[in-house]
PDB file of C-alpha atoms in Angstrom:
ATOM      1  CA  ALA A   1       9.412   8.148  18.243  1.00 84.00           C
ATOM      2  CA  ILE A   2       8.051   5.486  19.884  1.00 84.00           C
ATOM      3  CA  ASP A   3      10.085   3.572  18.118  1.00 83.00           C
ATOM      4  CA  ALA A   4      12.663   4.954  18.052  1.00 85.00           C
ATOM      5  CA  CYS A   5      13.180   4.439  21.907  1.00 82.00           C
ATOM      6  CA  ALA A   6      13.296   0.123  21.106  1.00 80.00           C
ATOM      7  CA  SER A   7      15.329   0.571  18.836  1.00 78.00           C
ATOM      8  CA  ALA A   8      17.803   2.371  21.150  1.00 77.00           C
ATOM      9  CA  PHE A   9      17.049  -0.449  24.365  1.00 78.00           C
ATOM     10  CA  VAL A  10      15.433   3.451  25.841  1.00 82.00           C
ATOM     11  CA  TRP A  11      11.994   0.880  27.189  1.00 85.00           C
ATOM     12  CA  THR A  12      11.214   2.776  30.374  1.00 89.00           C
ATOM     13  CA  LYS A  13      10.850   6.825  27.165  1.00 90.00           C
ATOM     14  CA  ALA A  14       8.469   4.106  25.387  1.00 90.00           C
ATOM     15  CA  VAL A  15       6.673   2.807  27.498  1.00 90.00           C
ATOM     16  CA  GLN A  16       5.909   6.235  28.887  1.00 91.00           C
ATOM     17  CA  LEU A  17       5.696   7.264  25.113  1.00 90.00           C
ATOM     18  CA  PHE A  18       3.083   5.047  24.988  1.00 88.00           C
ATOM     19  CA  SER A  19       1.361   5.728  28.444  1.00 87.00           C
ATOM     20  CA  ASP A  20       1.599   9.750  27.391  1.00 89.00           C
ATOM     21  CA  MET A  21      -0.333   8.871  24.524  1.00 86.00           C
ATOM     22  CA  MET A  22      -3.129   6.594  25.850  1.00 81.00           C
ATOM     23  CA  GLN A  23      -3.734   8.899  28.503  1.00 85.00           C
ATOM     24  CA  SER A  24      -3.706  12.520  25.550  1.00 87.00           C
ATOM     25  CA  ALA A  25      -7.169  11.773  22.316  1.00 76.00           C
ATOM     26  CA  VAL A  26      -4.060  11.225  20.919  1.00 78.00           C
ATOM     27  CA  GLU A  27      -5.771   6.634  19.365  1.00 78.00           C
ATOM     28  CA  SER A  28      -2.245   4.527  19.759  1.00 77.00           C
ATOM     29  CA  ASN A  29      -3.132   1.451  16.632  1.00 82.00           C
ATOM     30  CA  MET A  30      -1.719  -1.876  15.486  1.00 85.00           C
ATOM     31  CA  CYS A  31       1.604  -1.206  15.040  1.00 86.00           C
ATOM     32  CA  THR A  32       2.426   1.149  18.281  1.00 86.00           C
ATOM     33  CA  CYS A  33       1.362  -1.030  21.195  1.00 86.00           C
ATOM     34  CA  ASN A  34       3.321  -3.498  19.064  1.00 87.00           C
ATOM     35  CA  THR A  35       6.583  -1.344  19.375  1.00 88.00           C
ATOM     36  CA  VAL A  36       6.172  -1.073  23.490  1.00 90.00           C
ATOM     37  CA  ILE A  37       5.337  -4.452  23.942  1.00 88.00           C
ATOM     38  CA  SER A  38       8.813  -5.074  21.428  1.00 86.00           C
ATOM     39  CA  ALA A  39      10.723  -2.234  23.106  1.00 88.00           C
ATOM     40  CA  CYS A  40       9.392  -4.249  26.953  1.00 86.00           C
ATOM     41  CA  GLU A  41      10.974  -7.230  25.617  1.00 81.00           C
ATOM     42  CA  LYS A  42      14.172  -6.113  24.572  1.00 80.00           C
ATOM     43  CA  GLY A  43      14.526  -4.419  27.919  1.00 81.00           C
ATOM     44  CA  ASN A  44      14.274  -7.282  29.098  1.00 77.00           C
ATOM     45  CA  VAL A  45      11.977  -6.273  31.301  1.00 81.00           C
ATOM     46  CA  TRP A  46       8.779  -8.989  30.458  1.00 78.00           C
ATOM     47  CA  ARG A  47       5.995  -8.318  33.514  1.00 83.00           C
ATOM     48  CA  GLU A  48       6.142  -4.559  31.780  1.00 86.00           C
ATOM     49  CA  ALA A  49       5.068  -6.182  28.246  1.00 85.00           C
ATOM     50  CA  SER A  50       2.703  -8.494  29.399  1.00 83.00           C
ATOM     51  CA  GLN A  51       1.255  -5.815  31.839  1.00 85.00           C
ATOM     52  CA  LEU A  52       0.708  -3.818  28.671  1.00 86.00           C
ATOM     53  CA  PHE A  53      -0.198  -7.148  26.168  1.00 85.00           C
ATOM     54  CA  THR A  54      -3.636  -6.824  29.196  1.00 84.00           C
ATOM     55  CA  GLU A  55      -3.988  -3.124  28.444  1.00 83.00           C
ATOM     56  CA  ILE A  56      -4.096  -3.613  24.931  1.00 81.00           C
ATOM     57  CA  THR A  57      -6.120  -6.024  24.809  1.00 80.00           C
ATOM     58  CA  ARG A  58      -8.949  -3.970  26.198  1.00 82.00           C
ATOM     59  CA  SER A  59      -8.925  -1.720  24.941  1.00 79.00           C
ATOM     60  CA  LYS A  60      -9.891  -0.836  21.096  1.00 73.00           C
ATOM     61  CA  VAL A  61      -6.986  -1.312  19.636  1.00 79.00           C
ATOM     62  CA  GLU A  62      -6.724  -5.437  17.605  1.00 82.00           C
ATOM     63  CA  SER A  63      -3.681  -6.768  18.040  1.00 85.00           C
ATOM     64  CA  ASN A  64      -2.472  -9.487  15.555  1.00 88.00           C
ATOM     65  CA  THR A  65      -0.104 -12.115  15.152  1.00 92.00           C
ATOM     66  CA  ILE A  66       3.519 -10.178  15.557  1.00 90.00           C
ATOM     67  CA  THR A  67       1.818  -8.877  19.214  1.00 88.00           C
ATOM     68  CA  PHE A  68       0.513 -12.061  21.357  1.00 90.00           C
ATOM     69  CA  SER A  69       4.163 -12.916  19.332  1.00 91.00           C
ATOM     70  CA  ALA A  70       6.224 -10.747  21.834  1.00 87.00           C
ATOM     71  CA  ALA A  71       3.795 -11.393  24.426  1.00 87.00           C
ATOM     72  CA  ILE A  72       4.508 -14.576  24.748  1.00 89.00           C
ATOM     73  CA  SER A  73       8.450 -14.238  24.033  1.00 87.00           C
ATOM     74  CA  ALA A  74       8.086 -12.171  26.805  1.00 82.00           C
ATOM     75  CA  CYS A  75       6.216 -14.763  29.255  1.00 83.00           C
ATOM     76  CA  GLU A  76       8.804 -17.655  27.882  1.00 82.00           C
ATOM     77  CA  HIS A  77      11.620 -15.231  28.591  1.00 77.00           C
ATOM     78  CA  ASP A  78       9.050 -14.919  32.811  1.00 77.00           C
ATOM     79  CA  GLY A  79       9.147 -18.577  33.352  1.00 82.00           C
ATOM     80  CA  GLU A  80       5.221 -17.828  31.985  1.00 83.00           C
ATOM     81  CA  TRP A  81       4.739 -21.407  29.870  1.00 88.00           C
ATOM     82  CA  GLN A  82       1.182 -21.098  31.128  1.00 91.00           C
ATOM     83  CA  LYS A  83       0.266 -17.743  30.431  1.00 86.00           C
ATOM     84  CA  ALA A  84       1.955 -18.095  26.819  1.00 88.00           C
ATOM     85  CA  LEU A  85      -0.538 -21.605  26.869  1.00 93.00           C
ATOM     86  CA  GLN A  86      -2.605 -19.150  27.529  1.00 91.00           C
ATOM     87  CA  LEU A  87      -2.283 -16.504  24.770  1.00 90.00           C
ATOM     88  CA  LEU A  88      -2.425 -18.876  22.314  1.00 92.00           C
ATOM     89  CA  GLY A  89      -5.529 -19.997  22.978  1.00 92.00           C
ATOM     90  CA  GLU A  90      -6.927 -16.784  23.315  1.00 88.00           C
ATOM     91  CA  MET A  91      -5.288 -16.119  18.946  1.00 90.00           C
ATOM     92  CA  THR A  92      -7.261 -19.087  17.681  1.00 84.00           C
ATOM     93  CA  LEU A  93     -10.189 -17.612  19.852  1.00 87.00           C
ATOM     94  CA  GLY A  94      -9.571 -14.573  18.948  1.00 78.00           C
ATOM     95  CA  LYS A  95      -9.528 -15.234  15.134  1.00 83.00           C
ATOM     96  CA  VAL A  96      -5.834 -14.410  14.801  1.00 90.00           C
ATOM     97  CA  GLU A  97      -3.656 -16.759  12.762  1.00 91.00           C
ATOM     98  CA  PRO A  98      -0.506 -17.749  14.789  1.00 92.00           C
ATOM     99  CA  ASP A  99       2.762 -18.091  13.175  1.00 91.00           C
ATOM    100  CA  THR A 100       6.600 -20.328  13.176  1.00 91.00           C
ATOM    101  CA  ILE A 101       7.467 -17.091  15.646  1.00 87.00           C
ATOM    102  CA  THR A 102       4.044 -17.635  17.326  1.00 89.00           C
ATOM    103  CA  TYR A 103       4.818 -21.557  18.083  1.00 89.00           C
ATOM    104  CA  ASN A 104       8.977 -21.146  18.736  1.00 86.00           C
ATOM    105  CA  ALA A 105       7.898 -18.070  21.205  1.00 80.00           C
TER     106      ALA A 105
END
């Protein structure tokens, strides 16, 4: 359902579903986290995407290249270039391999 909302550019519903999921006994996974961050990015709500990334990294879900790339892209669109560089550094420390999309974000 989160992916369907993201594909339809209904970011608010995607975030609400993700929030409901986090508050319930249902565990989120890397794919779910990536999808909700991307939904925010597509909805031009970069700060929301950045906040979600922070919440996700504090949870038990392991971030991957897609998670970081989406968050870095959100920072770029919000003019937060210093935060984008910080996230790129965190990728390296966390042994997450950046790719071309990450560097282009």
